[in-house]
Tab-separated table of C-alpha atoms and ligand atoms in Angstrom:
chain	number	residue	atom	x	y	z
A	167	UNK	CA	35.072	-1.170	-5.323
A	168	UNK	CA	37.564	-2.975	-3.302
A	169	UNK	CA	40.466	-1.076	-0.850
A	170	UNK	CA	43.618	-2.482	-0.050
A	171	UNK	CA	46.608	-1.160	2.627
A	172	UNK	CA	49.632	0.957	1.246
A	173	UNK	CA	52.666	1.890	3.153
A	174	UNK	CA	55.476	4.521	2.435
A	175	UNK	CA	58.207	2.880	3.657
A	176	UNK	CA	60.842	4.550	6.255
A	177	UNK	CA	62.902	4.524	2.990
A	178	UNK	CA	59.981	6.623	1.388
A	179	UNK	CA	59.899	8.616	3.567
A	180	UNK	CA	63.799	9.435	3.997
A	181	UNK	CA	63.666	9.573	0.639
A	182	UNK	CA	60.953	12.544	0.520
A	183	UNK	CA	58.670	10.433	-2.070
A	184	UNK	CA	55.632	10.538	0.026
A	185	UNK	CA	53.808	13.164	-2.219
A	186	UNK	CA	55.136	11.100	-5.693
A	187	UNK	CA	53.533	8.016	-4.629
A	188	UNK	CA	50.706	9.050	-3.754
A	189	UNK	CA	50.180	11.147	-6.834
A	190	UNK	CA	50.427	8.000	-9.081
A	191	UNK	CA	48.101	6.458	-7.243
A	192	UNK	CA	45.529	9.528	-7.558
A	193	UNK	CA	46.361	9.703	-11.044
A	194	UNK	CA	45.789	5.823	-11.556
A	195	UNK	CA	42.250	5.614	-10.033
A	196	UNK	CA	43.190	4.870	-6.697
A	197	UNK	CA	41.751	7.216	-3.807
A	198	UNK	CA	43.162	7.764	-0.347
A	199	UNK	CA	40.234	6.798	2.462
A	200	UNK	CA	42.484	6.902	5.221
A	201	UNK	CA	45.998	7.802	5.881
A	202	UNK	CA	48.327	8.370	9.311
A	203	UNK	CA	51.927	8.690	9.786
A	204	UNK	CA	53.110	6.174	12.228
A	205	UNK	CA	56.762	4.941	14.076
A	206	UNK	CA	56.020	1.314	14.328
A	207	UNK	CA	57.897	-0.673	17.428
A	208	UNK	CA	60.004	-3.711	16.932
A	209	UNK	CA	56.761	-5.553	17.698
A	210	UNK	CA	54.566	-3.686	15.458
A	211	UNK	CA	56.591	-4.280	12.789
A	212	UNK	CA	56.662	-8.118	13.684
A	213	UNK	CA	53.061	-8.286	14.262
A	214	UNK	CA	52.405	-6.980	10.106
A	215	UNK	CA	55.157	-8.871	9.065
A	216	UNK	CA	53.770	-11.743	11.272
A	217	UNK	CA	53.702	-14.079	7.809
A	218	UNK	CA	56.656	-13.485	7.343
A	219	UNK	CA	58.150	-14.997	10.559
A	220	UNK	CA	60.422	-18.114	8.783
A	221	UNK	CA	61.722	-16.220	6.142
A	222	UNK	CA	65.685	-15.029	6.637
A	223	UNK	CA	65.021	-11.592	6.195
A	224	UNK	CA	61.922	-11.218	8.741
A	225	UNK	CA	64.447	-9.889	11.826
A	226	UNK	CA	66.113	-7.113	9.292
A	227	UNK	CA	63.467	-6.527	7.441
A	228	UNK	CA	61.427	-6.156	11.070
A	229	UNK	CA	64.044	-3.692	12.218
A	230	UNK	CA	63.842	-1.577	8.988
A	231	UNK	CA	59.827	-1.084	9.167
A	232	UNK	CA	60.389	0.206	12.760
A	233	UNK	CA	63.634	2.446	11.696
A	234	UNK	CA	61.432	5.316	11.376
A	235	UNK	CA	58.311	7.191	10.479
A	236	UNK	CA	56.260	5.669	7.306
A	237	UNK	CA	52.961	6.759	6.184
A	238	UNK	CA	50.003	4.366	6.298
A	239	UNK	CA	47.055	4.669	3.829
A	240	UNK	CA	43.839	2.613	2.507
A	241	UNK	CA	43.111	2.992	-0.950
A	242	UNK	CA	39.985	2.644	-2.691
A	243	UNK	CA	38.907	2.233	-6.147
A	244	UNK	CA	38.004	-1.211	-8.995
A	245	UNK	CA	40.448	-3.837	-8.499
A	246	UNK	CA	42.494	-1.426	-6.179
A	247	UNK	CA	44.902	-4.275	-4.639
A	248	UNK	CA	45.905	-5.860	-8.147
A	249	UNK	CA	45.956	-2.344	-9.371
A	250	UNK	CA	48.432	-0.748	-6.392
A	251	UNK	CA	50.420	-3.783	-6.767
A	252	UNK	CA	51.149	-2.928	-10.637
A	253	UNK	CA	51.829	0.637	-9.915
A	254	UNK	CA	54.485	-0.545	-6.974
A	255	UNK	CA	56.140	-3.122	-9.490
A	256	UNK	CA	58.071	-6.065	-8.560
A	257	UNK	CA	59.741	-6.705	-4.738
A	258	UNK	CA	63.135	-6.562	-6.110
A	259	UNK	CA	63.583	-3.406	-8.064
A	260	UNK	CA	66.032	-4.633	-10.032
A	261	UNK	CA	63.093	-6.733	-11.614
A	262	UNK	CA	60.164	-4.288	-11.731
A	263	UNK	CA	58.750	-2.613	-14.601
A	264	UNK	CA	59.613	0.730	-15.850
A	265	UNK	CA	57.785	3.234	-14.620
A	266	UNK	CA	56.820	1.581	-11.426
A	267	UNK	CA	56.831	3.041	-7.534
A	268	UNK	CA	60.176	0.530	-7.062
A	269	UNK	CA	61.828	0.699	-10.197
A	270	UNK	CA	61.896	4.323	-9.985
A	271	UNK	CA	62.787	5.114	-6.690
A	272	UNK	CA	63.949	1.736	-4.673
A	273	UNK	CA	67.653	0.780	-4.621
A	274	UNK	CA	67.405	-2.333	-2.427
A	275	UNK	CA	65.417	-5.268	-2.242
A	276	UNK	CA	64.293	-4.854	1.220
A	277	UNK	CA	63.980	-0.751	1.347
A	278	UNK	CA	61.701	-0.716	-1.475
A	279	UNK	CA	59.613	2.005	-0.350
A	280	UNK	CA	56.424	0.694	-0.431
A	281	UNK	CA	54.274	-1.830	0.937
A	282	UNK	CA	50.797	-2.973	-0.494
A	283	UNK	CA	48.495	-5.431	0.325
A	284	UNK	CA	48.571	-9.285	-1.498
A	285	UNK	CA	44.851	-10.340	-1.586
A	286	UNK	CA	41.758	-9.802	0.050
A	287	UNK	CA	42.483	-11.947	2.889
A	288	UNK	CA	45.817	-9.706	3.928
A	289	UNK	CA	44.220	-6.311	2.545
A	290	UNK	CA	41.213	-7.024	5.395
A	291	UNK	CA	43.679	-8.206	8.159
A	292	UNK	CA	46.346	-5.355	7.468
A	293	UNK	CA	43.632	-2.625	7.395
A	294	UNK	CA	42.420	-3.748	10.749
A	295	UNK	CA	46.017	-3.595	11.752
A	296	UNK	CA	45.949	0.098	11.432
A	297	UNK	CA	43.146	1.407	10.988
A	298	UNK	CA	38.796	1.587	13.207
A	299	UNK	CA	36.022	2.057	11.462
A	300	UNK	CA	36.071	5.861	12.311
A	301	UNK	CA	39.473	6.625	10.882
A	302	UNK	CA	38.333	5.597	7.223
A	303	UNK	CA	36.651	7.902	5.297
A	304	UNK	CA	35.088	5.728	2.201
B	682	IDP	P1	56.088	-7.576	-1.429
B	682	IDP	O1	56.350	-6.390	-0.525
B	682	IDP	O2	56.398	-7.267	-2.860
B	682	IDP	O3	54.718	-8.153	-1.237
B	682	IDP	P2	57.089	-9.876	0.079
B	682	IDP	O4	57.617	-11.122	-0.542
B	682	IDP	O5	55.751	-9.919	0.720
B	682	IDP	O6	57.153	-8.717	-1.048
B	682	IDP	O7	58.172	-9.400	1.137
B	682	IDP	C1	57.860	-8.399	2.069
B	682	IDP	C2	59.009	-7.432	2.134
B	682	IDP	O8	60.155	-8.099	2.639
B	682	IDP	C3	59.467	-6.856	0.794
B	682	IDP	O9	58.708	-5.747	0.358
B	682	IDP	C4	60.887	-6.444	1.119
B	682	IDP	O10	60.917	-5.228	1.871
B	682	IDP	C5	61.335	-7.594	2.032
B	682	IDP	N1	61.979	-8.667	1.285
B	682	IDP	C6	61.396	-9.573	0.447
B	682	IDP	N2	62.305	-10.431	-0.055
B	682	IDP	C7	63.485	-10.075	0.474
B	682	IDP	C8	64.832	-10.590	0.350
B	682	IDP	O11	65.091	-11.545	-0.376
B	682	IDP	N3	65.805	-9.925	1.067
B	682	IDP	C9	65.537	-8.869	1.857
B	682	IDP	N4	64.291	-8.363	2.018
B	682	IDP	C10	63.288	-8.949	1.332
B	683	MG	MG1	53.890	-9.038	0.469
């Protein structure tokens, strides 16, 4: 068993996809533990992103994240991070498979709707970023 962090996107959520995604991941073995809506700040969104801080899209893409509401979730279930990361398909859109969270549903690069974790190293750090102990429900 392994858990990894997902996010619905302000785009997601604009979008009203926030019951679709999750539904492919409950229908593809992965099972919601915890889950909050939150409004990140400028900061917040820098702090998650924090890896990101060279890169020329970490101020926009910053400012996007904290644009609105998204919907923060842990998912559990075998090889859930490799698994959430096939069912979101590739950053760009334009790239992912068919049949994927961002091929369906994303129509930019950087509002691609969802966010999941890369490894076990960022799922543990990004699930601390959110979310005690109490809140998760495993
Ligand atoms: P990932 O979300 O597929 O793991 P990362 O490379 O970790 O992709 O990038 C984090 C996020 O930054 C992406 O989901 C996307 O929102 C944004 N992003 C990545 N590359 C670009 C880009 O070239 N232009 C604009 N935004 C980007
Ligand atoms: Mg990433």
């Amino acid at each position: 068993m392994e858990r990894t962090l997902s996010i619905v996107k302000p785009d997601g959520v604009e979008k009203g996809v926030i019951g679709e995604v999750i539904k492919r991941f409950e229908n593809n073995g992965l099972k919601v533990v915890a889950m909050k809506m939150v409004r990140m700040s400028k900061e917040q969104a820098k702090g998650f992103y924090y890896v990101h801080r060279e890169r020329p899209f970490y101020d926009s893409l910053t400012d996007f994240m904290s644009s609105g509401p998204a919907v923060v979730m842990i998912l559990e279930g075998e090889n859930a991070i490799a698994r959430n990361r096939e069912l979101m398909g590739a950053t760009d859109y334009r790239e992912a498979a068919e049949g994927t969270i961002r091929r369906d549903f994303a129509t930019d690069i950087e509002r691609n709707i969802v966010h999941g974790s890369d490894g076990a190293d960022t799922a543990a750090f990004e699930i601390a970023y959110f979310f005690n102990e109490l809140e998760i429900c495993g």
